PDB file of C-alpha atoms in Angstrom:
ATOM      1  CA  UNK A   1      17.522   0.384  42.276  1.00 54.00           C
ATOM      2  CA  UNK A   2      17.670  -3.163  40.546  1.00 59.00           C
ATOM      3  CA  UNK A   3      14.461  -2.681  38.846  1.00 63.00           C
ATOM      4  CA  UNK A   4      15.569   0.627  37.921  1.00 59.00           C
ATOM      5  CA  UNK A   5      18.414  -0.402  35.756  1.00 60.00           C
ATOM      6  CA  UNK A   6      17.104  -3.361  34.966  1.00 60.00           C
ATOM      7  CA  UNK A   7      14.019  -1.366  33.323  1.00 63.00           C
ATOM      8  CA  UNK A   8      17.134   0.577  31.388  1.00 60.00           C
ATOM      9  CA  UNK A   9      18.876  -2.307  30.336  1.00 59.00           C
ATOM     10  CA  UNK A  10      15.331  -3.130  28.355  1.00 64.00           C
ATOM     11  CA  UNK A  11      14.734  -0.106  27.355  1.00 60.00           C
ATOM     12  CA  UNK A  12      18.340   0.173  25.523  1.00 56.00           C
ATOM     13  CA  UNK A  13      17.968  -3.530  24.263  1.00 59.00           C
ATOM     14  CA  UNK A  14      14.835  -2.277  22.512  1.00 60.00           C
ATOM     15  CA  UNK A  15      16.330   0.753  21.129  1.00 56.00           C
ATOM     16  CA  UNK A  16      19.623  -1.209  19.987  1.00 52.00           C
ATOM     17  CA  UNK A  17      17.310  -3.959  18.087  1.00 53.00           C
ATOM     18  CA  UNK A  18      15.152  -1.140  16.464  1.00 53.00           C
ATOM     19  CA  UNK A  19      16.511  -0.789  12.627  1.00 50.00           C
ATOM     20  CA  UNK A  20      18.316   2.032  11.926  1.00 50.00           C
ATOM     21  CA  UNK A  21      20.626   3.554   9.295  1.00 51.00           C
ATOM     22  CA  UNK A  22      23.736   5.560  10.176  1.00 49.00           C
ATOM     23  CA  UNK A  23      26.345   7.574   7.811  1.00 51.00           C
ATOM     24  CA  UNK A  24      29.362   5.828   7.492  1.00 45.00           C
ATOM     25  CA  UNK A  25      30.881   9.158   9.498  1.00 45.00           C
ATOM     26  CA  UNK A  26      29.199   8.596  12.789  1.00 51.00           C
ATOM     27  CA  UNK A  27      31.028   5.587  13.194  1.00 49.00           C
ATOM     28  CA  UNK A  28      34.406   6.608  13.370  1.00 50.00           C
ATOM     29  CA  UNK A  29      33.560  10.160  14.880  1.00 75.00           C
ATOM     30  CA  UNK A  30      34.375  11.436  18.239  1.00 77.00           C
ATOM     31  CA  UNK A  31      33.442  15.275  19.558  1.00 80.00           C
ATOM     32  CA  UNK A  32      34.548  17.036  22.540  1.00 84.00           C
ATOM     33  CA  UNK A  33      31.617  19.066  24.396  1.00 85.00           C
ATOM     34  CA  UNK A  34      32.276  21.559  27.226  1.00 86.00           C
ATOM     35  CA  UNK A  35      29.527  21.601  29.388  1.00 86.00           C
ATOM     36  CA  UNK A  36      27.672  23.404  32.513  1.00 84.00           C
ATOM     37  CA  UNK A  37      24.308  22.795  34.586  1.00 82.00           C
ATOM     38  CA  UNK A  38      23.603  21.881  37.977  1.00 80.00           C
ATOM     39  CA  UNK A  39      23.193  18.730  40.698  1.00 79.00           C
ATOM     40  CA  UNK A  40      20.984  18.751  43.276  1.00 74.00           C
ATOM     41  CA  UNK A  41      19.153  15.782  45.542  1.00 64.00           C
ATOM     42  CA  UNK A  42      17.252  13.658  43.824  1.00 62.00           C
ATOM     43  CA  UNK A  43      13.586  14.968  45.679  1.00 60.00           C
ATOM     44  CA  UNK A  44      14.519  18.148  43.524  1.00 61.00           C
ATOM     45  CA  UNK A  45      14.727  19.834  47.336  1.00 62.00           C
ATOM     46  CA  UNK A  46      17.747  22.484  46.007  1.00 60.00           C
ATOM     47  CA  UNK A  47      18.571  22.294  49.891  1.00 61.00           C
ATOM     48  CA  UNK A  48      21.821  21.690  48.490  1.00 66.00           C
ATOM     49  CA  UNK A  49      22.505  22.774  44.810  1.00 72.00           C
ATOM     50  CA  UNK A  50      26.227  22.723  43.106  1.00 78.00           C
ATOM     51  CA  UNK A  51      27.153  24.413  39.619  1.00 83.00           C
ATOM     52  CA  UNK A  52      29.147  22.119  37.867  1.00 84.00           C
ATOM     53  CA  UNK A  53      31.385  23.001  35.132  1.00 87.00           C
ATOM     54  CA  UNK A  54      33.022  20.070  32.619  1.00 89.00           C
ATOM     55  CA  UNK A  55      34.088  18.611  30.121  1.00 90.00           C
ATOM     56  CA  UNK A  56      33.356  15.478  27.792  1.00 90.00           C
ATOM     57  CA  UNK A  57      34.756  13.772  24.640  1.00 89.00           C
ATOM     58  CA  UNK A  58      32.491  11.191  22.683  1.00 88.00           C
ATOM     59  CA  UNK A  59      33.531   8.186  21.012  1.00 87.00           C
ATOM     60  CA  UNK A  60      31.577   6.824  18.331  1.00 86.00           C
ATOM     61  CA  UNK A  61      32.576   2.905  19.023  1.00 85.00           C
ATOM     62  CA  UNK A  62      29.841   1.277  16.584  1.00 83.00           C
ATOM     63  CA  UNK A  63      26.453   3.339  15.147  1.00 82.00           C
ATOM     64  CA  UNK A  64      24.754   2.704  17.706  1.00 88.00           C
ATOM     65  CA  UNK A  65      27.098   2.434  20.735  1.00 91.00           C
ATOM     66  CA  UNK A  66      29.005   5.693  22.225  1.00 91.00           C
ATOM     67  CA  UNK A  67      31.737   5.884  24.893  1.00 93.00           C
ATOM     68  CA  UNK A  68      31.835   9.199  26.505  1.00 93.00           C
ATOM     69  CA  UNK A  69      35.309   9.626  29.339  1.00 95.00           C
ATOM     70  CA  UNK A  70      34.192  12.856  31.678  1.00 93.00           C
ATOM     71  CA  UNK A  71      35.576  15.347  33.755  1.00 94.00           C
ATOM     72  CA  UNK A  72      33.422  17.698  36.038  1.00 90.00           C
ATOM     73  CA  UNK A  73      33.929  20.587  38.388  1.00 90.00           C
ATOM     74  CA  UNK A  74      30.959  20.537  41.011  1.00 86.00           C
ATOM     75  CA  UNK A  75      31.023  23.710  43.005  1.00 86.00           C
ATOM     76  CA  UNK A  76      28.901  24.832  45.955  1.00 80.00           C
ATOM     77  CA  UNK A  77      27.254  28.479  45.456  1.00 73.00           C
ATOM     78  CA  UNK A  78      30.039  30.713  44.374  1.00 73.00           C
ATOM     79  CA  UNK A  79      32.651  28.910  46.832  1.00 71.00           C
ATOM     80  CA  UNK A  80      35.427  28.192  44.826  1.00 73.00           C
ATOM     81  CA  UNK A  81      37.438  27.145  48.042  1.00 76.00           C
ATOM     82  CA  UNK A  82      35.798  23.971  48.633  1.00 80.00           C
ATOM     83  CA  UNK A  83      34.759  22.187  45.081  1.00 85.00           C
ATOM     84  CA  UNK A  84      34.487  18.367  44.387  1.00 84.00           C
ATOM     85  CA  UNK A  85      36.551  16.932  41.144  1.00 89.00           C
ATOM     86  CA  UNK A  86      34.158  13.802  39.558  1.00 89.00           C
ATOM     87  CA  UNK A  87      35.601  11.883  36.633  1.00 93.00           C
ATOM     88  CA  UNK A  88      33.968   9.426  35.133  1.00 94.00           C
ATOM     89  CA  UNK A  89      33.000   7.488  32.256  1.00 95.00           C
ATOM     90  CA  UNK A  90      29.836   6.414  30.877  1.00 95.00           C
ATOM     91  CA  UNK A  91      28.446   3.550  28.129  1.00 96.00           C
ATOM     92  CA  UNK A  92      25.771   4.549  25.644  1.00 95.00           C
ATOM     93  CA  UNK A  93      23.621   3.361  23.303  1.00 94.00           C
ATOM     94  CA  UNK A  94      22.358   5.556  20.785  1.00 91.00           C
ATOM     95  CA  UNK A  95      19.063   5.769  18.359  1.00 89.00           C
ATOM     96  CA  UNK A  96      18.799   8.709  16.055  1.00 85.00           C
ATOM     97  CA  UNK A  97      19.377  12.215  18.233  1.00 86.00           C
ATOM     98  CA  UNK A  98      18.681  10.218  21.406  1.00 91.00           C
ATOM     99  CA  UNK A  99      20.966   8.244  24.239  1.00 92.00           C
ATOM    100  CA  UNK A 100      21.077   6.773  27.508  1.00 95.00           C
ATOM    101  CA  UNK A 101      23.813   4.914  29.381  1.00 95.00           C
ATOM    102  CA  UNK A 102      25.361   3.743  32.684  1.00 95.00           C
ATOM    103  CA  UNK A 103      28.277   4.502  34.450  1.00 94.00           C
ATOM    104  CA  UNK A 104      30.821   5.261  37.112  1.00 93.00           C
ATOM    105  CA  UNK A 105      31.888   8.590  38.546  1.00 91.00           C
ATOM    106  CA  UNK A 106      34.462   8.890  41.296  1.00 89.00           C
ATOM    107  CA  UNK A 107      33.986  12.082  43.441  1.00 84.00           C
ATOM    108  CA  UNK A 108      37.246  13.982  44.840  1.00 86.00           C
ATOM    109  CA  UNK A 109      36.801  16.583  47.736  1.00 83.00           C
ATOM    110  CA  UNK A 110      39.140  19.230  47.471  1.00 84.00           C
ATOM    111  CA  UNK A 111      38.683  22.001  50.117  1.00 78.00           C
ATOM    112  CA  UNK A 112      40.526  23.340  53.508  1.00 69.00           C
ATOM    113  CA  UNK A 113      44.259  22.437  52.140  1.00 62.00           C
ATOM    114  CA  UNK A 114      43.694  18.434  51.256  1.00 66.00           C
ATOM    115  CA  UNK A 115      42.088  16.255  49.071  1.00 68.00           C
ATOM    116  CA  UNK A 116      40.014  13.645  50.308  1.00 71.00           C
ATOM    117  CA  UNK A 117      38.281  10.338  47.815  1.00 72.00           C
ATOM    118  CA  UNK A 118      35.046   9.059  48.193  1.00 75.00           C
ATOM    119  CA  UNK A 119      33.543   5.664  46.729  1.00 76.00           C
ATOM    120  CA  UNK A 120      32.306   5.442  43.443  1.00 84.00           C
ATOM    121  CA  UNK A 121      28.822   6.476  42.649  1.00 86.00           C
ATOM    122  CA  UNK A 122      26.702   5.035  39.596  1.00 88.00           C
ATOM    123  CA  UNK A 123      25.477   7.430  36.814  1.00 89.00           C
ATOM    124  CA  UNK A 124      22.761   7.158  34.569  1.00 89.00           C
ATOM    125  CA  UNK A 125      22.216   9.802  32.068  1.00 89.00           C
ATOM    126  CA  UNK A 126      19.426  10.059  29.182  1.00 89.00           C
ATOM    127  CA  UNK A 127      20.298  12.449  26.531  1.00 88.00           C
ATOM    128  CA  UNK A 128      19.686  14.353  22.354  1.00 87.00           C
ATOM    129  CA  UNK A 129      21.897  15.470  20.389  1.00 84.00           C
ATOM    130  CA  UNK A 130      21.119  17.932  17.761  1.00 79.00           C
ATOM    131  CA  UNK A 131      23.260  19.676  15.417  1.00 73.00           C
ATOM    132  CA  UNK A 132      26.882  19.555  17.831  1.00 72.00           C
ATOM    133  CA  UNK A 133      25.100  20.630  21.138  1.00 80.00           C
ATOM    134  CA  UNK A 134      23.360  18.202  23.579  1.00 83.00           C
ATOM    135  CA  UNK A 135      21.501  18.447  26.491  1.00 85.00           C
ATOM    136  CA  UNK A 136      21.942  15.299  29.301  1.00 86.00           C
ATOM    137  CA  UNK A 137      19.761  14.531  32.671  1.00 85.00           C
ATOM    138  CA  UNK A 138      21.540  12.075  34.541  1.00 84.00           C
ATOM    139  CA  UNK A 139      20.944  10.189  38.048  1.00 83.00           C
ATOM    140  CA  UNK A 140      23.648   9.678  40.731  1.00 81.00           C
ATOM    141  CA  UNK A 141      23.877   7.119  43.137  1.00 77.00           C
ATOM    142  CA  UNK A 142      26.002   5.840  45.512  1.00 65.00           C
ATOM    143  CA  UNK A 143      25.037   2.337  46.040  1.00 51.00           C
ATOM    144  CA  UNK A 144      21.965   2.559  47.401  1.00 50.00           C
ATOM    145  CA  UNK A 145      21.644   6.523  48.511  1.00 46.00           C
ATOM    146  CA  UNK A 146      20.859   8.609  46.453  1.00 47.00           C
ATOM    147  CA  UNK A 147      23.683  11.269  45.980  1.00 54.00           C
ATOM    148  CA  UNK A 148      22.195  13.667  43.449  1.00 60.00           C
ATOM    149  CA  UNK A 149      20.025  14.530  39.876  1.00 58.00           C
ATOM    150  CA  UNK A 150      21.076  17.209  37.535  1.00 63.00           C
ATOM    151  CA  UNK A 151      21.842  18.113  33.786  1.00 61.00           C
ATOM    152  CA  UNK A 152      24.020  19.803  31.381  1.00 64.00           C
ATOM    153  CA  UNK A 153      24.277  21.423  28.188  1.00 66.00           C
ATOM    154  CA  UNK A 154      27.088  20.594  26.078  1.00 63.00           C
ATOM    155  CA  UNK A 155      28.472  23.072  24.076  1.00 63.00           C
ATOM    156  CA  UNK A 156      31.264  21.861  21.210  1.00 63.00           C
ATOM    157  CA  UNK A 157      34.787  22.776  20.909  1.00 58.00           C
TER     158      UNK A 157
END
């Protein structure tokens, strides 16, 4: 896991020191996506595979540099009686279309009359943007085991 996001943190210090040139709009802009896709384990088993359902807002801190404050819906099947709630936020860095970032998601269990917390898992997601949709893969781990890998496809509002 340590060279894993230390091979990230090189591979967005590259991007960030690439030259670019943004529109004086990106910086200050912010979009909210609603999104869908799925999670499953990272061996791509689908021995357990969960819908999610979300939402996302982006914030545009600097050109290159994007803040993005989450909210998913992960839902087992078509059982809407036991679901898990996951906010989260993430850090990006941006170049062009593309972005990648690390994070922290905090997975609620809601099911069978209470609510129950878990720890806080790490998320790294890789991403384009095009036009105002964007598709994301991201990575979730829980310190060490590996909780799931999935994507989305964000759709603006």
């Amino acid at each position: 896991m340590k060279k894993l996001i230390a091979s990230i943190v090189i591979l967005l210090g590259i991007i960030v020191a690439l030259p670019r040139n943004a529109p004086a709009d990106e910086i200050d802009s912010f979009h909210f996506y609603f999104k869908s896709g799925m999670v499953t384990k990272s061996d791509l088993s689908f021995s357990r595979l969960y819908w999610t359902i979300g939402a996302d807002y982006d914030f545009n801190l600097v050109p290159f540099v994007m803040l993005t404050p989450e909210l998913d819906f992960y839902f087992n099947g078509l059982d809407f009686s036991d679901f898990w709630i996951v906010p989260g936020a993430t850090l990006n860095l941006r170049y062009g279309g593309w972005y990648a970032g690390v994070g922290v998601v905090k997975y609620l269990h809601v099911g069978d009359l209470n609510t129950m917390p878990t720890e806080a898992a790490i998320k790294i997601n890789v991403g384009y943007k095009w036009e105002r949709f964007k598709l994301q893969l991201f990575y979730l781990d829980k310190y060490g085991s590996t909780s799931g890998l999935g994507f989305a496809l964000c759709f603006p509002f």
